[in-house]
mmCIF file of C-alpha atoms in Angstrom:
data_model
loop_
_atom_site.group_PDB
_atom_site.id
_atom_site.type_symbol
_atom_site.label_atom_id
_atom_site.label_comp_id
_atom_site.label_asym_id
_atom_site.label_seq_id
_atom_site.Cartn_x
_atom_site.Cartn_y
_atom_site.Cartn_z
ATOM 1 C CA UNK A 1 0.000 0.000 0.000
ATOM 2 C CA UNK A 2 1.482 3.266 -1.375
ATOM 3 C CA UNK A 3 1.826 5.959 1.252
ATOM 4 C CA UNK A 4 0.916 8.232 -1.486
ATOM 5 C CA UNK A 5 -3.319 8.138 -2.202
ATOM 6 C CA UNK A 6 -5.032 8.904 -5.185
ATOM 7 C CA UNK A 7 -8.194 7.403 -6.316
ATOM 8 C CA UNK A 8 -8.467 4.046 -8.158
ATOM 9 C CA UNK A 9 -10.580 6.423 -11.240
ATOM 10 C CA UNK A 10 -12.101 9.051 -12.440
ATOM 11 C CA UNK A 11 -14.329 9.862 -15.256
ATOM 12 C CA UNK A 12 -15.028 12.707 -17.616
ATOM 13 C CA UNK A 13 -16.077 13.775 -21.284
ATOM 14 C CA UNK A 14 -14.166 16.010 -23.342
ATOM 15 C CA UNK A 15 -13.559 18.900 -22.617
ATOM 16 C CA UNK A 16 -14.230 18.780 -19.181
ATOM 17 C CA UNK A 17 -11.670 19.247 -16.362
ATOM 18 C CA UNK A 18 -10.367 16.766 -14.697
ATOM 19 C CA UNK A 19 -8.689 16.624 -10.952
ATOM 20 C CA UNK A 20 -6.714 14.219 -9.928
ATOM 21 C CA UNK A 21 -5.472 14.498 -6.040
ATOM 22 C CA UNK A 22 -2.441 12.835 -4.295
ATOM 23 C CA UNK A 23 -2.371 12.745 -0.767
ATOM 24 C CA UNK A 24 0.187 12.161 1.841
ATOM 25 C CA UNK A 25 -2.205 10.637 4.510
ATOM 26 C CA UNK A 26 -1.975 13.843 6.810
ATOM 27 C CA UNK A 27 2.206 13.585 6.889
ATOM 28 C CA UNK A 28 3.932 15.920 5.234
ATOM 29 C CA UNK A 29 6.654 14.430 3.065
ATOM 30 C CA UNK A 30 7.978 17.906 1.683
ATOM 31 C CA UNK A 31 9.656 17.020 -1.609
ATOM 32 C CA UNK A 32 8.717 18.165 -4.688
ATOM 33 C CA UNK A 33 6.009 15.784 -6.311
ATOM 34 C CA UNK A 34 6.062 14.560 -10.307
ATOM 35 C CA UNK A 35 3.315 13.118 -11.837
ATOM 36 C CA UNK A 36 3.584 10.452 -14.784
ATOM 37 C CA UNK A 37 0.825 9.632 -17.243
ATOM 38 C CA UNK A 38 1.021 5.440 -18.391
ATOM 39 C CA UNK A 39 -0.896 4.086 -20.917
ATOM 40 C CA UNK A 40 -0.329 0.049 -20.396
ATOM 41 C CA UNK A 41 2.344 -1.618 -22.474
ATOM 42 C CA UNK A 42 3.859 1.762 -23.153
ATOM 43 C CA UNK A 43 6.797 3.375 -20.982
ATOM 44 C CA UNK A 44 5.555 5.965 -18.517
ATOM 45 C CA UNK A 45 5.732 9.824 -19.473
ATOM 46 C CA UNK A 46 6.719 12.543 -17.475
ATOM 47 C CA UNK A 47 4.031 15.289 -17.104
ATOM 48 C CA UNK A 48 5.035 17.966 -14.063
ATOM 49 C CA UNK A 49 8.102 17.824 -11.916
ATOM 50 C CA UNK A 50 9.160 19.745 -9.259
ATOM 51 C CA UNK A 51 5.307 20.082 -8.018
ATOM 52 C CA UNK A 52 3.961 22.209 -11.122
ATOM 53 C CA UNK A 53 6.955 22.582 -14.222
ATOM 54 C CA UNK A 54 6.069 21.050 -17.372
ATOM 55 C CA UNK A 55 8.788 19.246 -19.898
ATOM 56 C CA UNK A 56 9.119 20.712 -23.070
ATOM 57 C CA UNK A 57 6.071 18.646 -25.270
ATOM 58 C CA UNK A 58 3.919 18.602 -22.499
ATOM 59 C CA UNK A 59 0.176 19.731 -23.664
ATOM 60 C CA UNK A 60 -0.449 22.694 -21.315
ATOM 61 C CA UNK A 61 -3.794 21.439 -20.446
ATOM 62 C CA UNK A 62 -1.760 19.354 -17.765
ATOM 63 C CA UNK A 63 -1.045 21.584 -14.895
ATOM 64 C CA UNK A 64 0.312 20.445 -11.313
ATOM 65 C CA UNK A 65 -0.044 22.463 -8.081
ATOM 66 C CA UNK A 66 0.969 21.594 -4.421
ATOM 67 C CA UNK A 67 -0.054 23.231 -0.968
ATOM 68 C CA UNK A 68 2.161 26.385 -0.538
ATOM 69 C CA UNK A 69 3.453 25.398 3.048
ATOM 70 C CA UNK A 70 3.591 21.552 3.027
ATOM 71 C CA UNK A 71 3.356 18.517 0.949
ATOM 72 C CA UNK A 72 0.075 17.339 2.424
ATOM 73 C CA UNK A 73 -1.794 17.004 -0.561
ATOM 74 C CA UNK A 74 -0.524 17.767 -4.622
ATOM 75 C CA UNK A 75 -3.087 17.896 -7.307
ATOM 76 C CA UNK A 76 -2.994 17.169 -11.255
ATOM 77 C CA UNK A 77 -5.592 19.264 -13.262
ATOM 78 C CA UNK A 78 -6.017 18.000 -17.363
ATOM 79 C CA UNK A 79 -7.580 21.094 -18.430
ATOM 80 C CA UNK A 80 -10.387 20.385 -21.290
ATOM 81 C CA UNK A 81 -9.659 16.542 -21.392
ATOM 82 C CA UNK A 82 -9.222 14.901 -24.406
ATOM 83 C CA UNK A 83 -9.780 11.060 -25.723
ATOM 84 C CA UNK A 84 -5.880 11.104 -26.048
ATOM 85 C CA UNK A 85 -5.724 11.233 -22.218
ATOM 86 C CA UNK A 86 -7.234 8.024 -21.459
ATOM 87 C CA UNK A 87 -4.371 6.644 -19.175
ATOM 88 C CA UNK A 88 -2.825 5.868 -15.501
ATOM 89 C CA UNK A 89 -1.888 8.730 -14.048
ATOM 90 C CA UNK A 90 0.610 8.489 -11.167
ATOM 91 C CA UNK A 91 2.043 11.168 -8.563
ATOM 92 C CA UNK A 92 5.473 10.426 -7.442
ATOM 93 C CA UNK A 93 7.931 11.825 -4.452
ATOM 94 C CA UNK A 94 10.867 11.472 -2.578
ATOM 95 C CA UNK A 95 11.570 10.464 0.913
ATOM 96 C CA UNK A 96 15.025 10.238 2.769
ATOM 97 C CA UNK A 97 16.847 8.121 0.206
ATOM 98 C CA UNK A 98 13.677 6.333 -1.013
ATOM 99 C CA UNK A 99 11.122 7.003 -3.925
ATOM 100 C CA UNK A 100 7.468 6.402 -3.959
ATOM 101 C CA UNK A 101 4.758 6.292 -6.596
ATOM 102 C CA UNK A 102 0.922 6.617 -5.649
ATOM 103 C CA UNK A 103 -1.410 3.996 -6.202
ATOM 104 C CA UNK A 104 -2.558 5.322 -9.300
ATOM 105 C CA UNK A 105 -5.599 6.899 -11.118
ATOM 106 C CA UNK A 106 -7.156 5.205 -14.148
ATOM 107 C CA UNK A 107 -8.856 8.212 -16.185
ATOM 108 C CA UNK A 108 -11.596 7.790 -18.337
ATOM 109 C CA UNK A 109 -12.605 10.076 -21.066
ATOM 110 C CA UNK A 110 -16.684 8.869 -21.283
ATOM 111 C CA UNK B 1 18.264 11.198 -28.462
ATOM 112 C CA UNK B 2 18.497 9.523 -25.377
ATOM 113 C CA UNK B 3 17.600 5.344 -25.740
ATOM 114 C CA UNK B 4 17.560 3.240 -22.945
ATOM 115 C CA UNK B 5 17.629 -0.355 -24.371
ATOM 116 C CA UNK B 6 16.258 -3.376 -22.308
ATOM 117 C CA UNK B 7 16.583 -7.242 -22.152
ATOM 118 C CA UNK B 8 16.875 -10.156 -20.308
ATOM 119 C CA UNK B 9 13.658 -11.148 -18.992
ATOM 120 C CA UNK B 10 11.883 -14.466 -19.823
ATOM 121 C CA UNK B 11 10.055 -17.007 -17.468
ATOM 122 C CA UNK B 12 11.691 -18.112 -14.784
ATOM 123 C CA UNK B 13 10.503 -20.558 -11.712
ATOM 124 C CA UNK B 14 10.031 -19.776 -8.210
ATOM 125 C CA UNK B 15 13.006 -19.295 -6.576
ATOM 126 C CA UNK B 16 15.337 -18.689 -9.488
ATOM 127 C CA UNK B 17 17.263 -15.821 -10.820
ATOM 128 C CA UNK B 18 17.844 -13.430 -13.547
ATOM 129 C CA UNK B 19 19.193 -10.605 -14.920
ATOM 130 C CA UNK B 20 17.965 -7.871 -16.796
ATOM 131 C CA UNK B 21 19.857 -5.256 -18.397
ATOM 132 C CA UNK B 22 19.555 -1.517 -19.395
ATOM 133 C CA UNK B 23 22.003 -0.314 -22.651
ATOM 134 C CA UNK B 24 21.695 3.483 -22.524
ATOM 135 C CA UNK B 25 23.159 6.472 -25.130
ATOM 136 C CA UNK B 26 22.596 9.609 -25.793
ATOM 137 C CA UNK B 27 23.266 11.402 -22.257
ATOM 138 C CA UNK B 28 26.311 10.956 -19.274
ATOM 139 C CA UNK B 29 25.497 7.741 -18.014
ATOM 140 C CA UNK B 30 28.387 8.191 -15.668
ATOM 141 C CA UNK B 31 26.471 11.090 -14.183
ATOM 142 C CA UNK B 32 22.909 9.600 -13.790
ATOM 143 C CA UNK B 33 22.022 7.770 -10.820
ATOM 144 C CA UNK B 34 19.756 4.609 -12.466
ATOM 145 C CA UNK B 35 16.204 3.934 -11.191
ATOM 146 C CA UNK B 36 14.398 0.519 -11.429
ATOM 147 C CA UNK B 37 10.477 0.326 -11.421
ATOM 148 C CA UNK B 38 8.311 -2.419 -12.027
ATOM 149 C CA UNK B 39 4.485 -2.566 -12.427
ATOM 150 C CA UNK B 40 2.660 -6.216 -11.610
ATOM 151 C CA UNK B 41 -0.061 -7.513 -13.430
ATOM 152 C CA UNK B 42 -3.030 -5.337 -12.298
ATOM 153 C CA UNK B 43 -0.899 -3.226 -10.155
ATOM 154 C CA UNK B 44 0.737 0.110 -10.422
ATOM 155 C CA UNK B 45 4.042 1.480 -10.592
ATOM 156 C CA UNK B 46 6.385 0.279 -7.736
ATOM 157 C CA UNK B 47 9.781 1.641 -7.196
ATOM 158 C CA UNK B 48 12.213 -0.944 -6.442
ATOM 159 C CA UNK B 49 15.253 1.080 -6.090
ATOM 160 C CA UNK B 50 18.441 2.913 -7.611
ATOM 161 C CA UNK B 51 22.210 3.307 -7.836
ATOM 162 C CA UNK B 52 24.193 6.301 -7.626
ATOM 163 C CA UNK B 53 26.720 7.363 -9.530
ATOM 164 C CA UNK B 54 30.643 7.004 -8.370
ATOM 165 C CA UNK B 55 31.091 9.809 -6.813
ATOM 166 C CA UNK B 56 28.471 8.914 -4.873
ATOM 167 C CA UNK B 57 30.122 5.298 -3.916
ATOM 168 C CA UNK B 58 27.623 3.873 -6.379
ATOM 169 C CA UNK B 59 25.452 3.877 -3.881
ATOM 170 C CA UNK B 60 22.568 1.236 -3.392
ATOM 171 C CA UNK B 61 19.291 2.155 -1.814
ATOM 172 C CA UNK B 62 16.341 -1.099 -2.225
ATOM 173 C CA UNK B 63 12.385 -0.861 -1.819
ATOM 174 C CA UNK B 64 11.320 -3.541 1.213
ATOM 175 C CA UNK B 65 9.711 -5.586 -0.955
ATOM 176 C CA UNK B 66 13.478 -6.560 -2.953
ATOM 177 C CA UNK B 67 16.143 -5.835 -0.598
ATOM 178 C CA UNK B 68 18.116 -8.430 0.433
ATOM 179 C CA UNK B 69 17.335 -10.537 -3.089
ATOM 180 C CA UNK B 70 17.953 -7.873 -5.790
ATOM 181 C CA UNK B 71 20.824 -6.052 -6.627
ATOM 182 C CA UNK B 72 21.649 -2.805 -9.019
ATOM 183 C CA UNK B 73 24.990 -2.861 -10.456
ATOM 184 C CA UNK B 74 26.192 -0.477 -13.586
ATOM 185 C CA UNK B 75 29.718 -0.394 -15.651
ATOM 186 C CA UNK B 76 30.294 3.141 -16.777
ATOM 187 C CA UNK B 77 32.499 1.996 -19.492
ATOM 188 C CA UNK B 78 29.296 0.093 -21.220
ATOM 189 C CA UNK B 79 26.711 2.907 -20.600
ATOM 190 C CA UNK B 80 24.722 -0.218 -19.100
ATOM 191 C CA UNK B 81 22.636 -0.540 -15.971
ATOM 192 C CA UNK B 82 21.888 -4.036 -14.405
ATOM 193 C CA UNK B 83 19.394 -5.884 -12.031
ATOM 194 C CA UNK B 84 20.060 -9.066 -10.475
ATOM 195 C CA UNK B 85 17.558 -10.538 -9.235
ATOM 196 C CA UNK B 86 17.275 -13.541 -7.175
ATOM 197 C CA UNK B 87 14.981 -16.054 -4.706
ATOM 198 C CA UNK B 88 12.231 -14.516 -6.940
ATOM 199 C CA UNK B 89 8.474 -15.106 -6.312
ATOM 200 C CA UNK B 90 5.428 -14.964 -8.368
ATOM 201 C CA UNK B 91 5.038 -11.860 -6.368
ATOM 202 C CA UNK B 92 7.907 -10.954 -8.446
ATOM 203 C CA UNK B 93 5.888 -11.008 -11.669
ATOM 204 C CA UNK B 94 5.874 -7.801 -13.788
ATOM 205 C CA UNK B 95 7.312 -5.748 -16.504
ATOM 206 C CA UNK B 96 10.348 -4.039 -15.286
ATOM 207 C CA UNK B 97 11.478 -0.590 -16.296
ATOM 208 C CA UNK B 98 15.189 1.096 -15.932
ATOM 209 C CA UNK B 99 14.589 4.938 -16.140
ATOM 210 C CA UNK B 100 16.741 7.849 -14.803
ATOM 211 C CA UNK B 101 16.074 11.695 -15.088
ATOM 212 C CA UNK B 102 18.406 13.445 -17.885
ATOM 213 C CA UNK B 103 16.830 16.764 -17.897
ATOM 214 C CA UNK B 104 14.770 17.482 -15.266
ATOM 215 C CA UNK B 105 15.305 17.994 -11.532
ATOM 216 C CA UNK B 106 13.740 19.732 -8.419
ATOM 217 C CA UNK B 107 15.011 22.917 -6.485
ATOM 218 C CA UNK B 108 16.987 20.251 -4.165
ATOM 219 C CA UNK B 109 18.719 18.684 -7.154
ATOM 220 C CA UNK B 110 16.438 15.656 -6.936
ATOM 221 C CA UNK B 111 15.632 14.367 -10.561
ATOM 222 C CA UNK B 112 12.171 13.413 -11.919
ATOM 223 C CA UNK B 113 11.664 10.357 -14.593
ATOM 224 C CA UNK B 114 12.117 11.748 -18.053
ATOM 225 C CA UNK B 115 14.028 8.584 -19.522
ATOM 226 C CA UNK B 116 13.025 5.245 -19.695
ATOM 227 C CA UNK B 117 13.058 1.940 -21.454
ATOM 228 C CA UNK B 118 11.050 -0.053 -23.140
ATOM 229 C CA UNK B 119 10.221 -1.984 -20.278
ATOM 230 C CA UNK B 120 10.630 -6.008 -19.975
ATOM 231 C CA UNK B 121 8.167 -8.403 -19.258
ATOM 232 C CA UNK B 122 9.572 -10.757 -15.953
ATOM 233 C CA UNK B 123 7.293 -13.993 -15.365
ATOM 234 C CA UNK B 124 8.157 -16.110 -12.163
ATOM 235 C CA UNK B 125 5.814 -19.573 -12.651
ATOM 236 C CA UNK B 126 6.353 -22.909 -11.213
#
């Protein structure tokens, strides 16, 4: 069990916004958080690093945010989702010398 | 363009070994610490843990789940990153990834995944 939680799935048509949350379970972990799209049988992709910067080729629909005084909770936004963006989406920090993923959200694009 | 080549996986039984390798180009190898993640069959991505590079000791760090049984090793002079793996269960079971961050890194130097391979598939079956 991930000590990172995000919900098992979430659901929207295009166009819509959808929010994806990553919670620390009430610790604060305070490291930047990344967040990695993976469509199955593919290689993950990098979205947002360092809690909200996107690499170059990154749609800007994807946006990342954090809570300005602690890594309690980080949250992926896909701005006006598209059919393309049917995927796992997974947040991702540091800890001491260890790295975690979250459990992972399946979005669906209805 | 940065490529980061895998093979060696295959079906192996429970309690066996194997070795899977990463051939990387196209950045410093020498200067990326290496990252190993797997994802089980209906599960999702699992760090299982890195190596640092030499001026770092090539330091080791393991998730619980592997330490003790699996082991990273690289040679700098191939560009290649390795996992041994060993005492495996069907637990085990999953496509492996190597991946390391090449461009990308946090206020604290700490690098996000923006490299991977191609992933290999890792069966442990009686």
């Amino acid at each position: 069990q991930s000590l990172l939680t995000q919900p098992p799935s979430v659901s929207a048509a295009p166009g819509q916004t959808v929010t994806i949350p990553c919670s620390g379970g009430g610790a604060d972990l305070g490291n930047a958080v990344s967040w990695y799209q993976h469509v199955p049988g593919t290689a993950p992709r990098l979205l947002i690093y360092d809690n909200d910067k996107r690499p170059s080729g990154v749609p800007d629909r994807f946006s990342g945010s954090r809570s300005s005084r602690s890594f309690k909770s980080a949250t992926l936004d896909i701005t006006g989702v598209q059919a393309e963006d049917e995927a796992d989406y997974y947040c991702g920090t540091w800890v001491r010398t260890l790295e975690l993923f979250g459990g992972g959200t399946r979005v669906t694009v209805l | 363009d940065v490529q980061m080549v895998q093979s060696g996986g295959g079906l192996v039984k429970p309690g066996g070994s194997l070795t899977l390798s990463c051939v990387t180009s196209g950045f410093s190898f020498k200067d990326a610490w290496m990252t190993w993640v797997r994802q089980g069959p209906g599960k999702g991505l699992e760090w299982i843990g890195r190596i640092k590079t030499a001026p770092f000791g090539e330091t080791t760090d393991y998730a619980a789940p592997v330490s003790g049984r699996f082991a990273i090793s690289r040679d700098d002079s191939k560009n290649t990153l390795f996992l041994r793996m060993s005492s495996l269960t069907t637990d085990d079971t999953g496509t492996y990834f190597c991946t390391t961050a090449v461009l990308h890194f946090d206020k604290l130097g700490w690098g996000a995944f923006d490299s991977w391979g191609q992933g290999t598939v890792v069966t442990v079956s009686p």
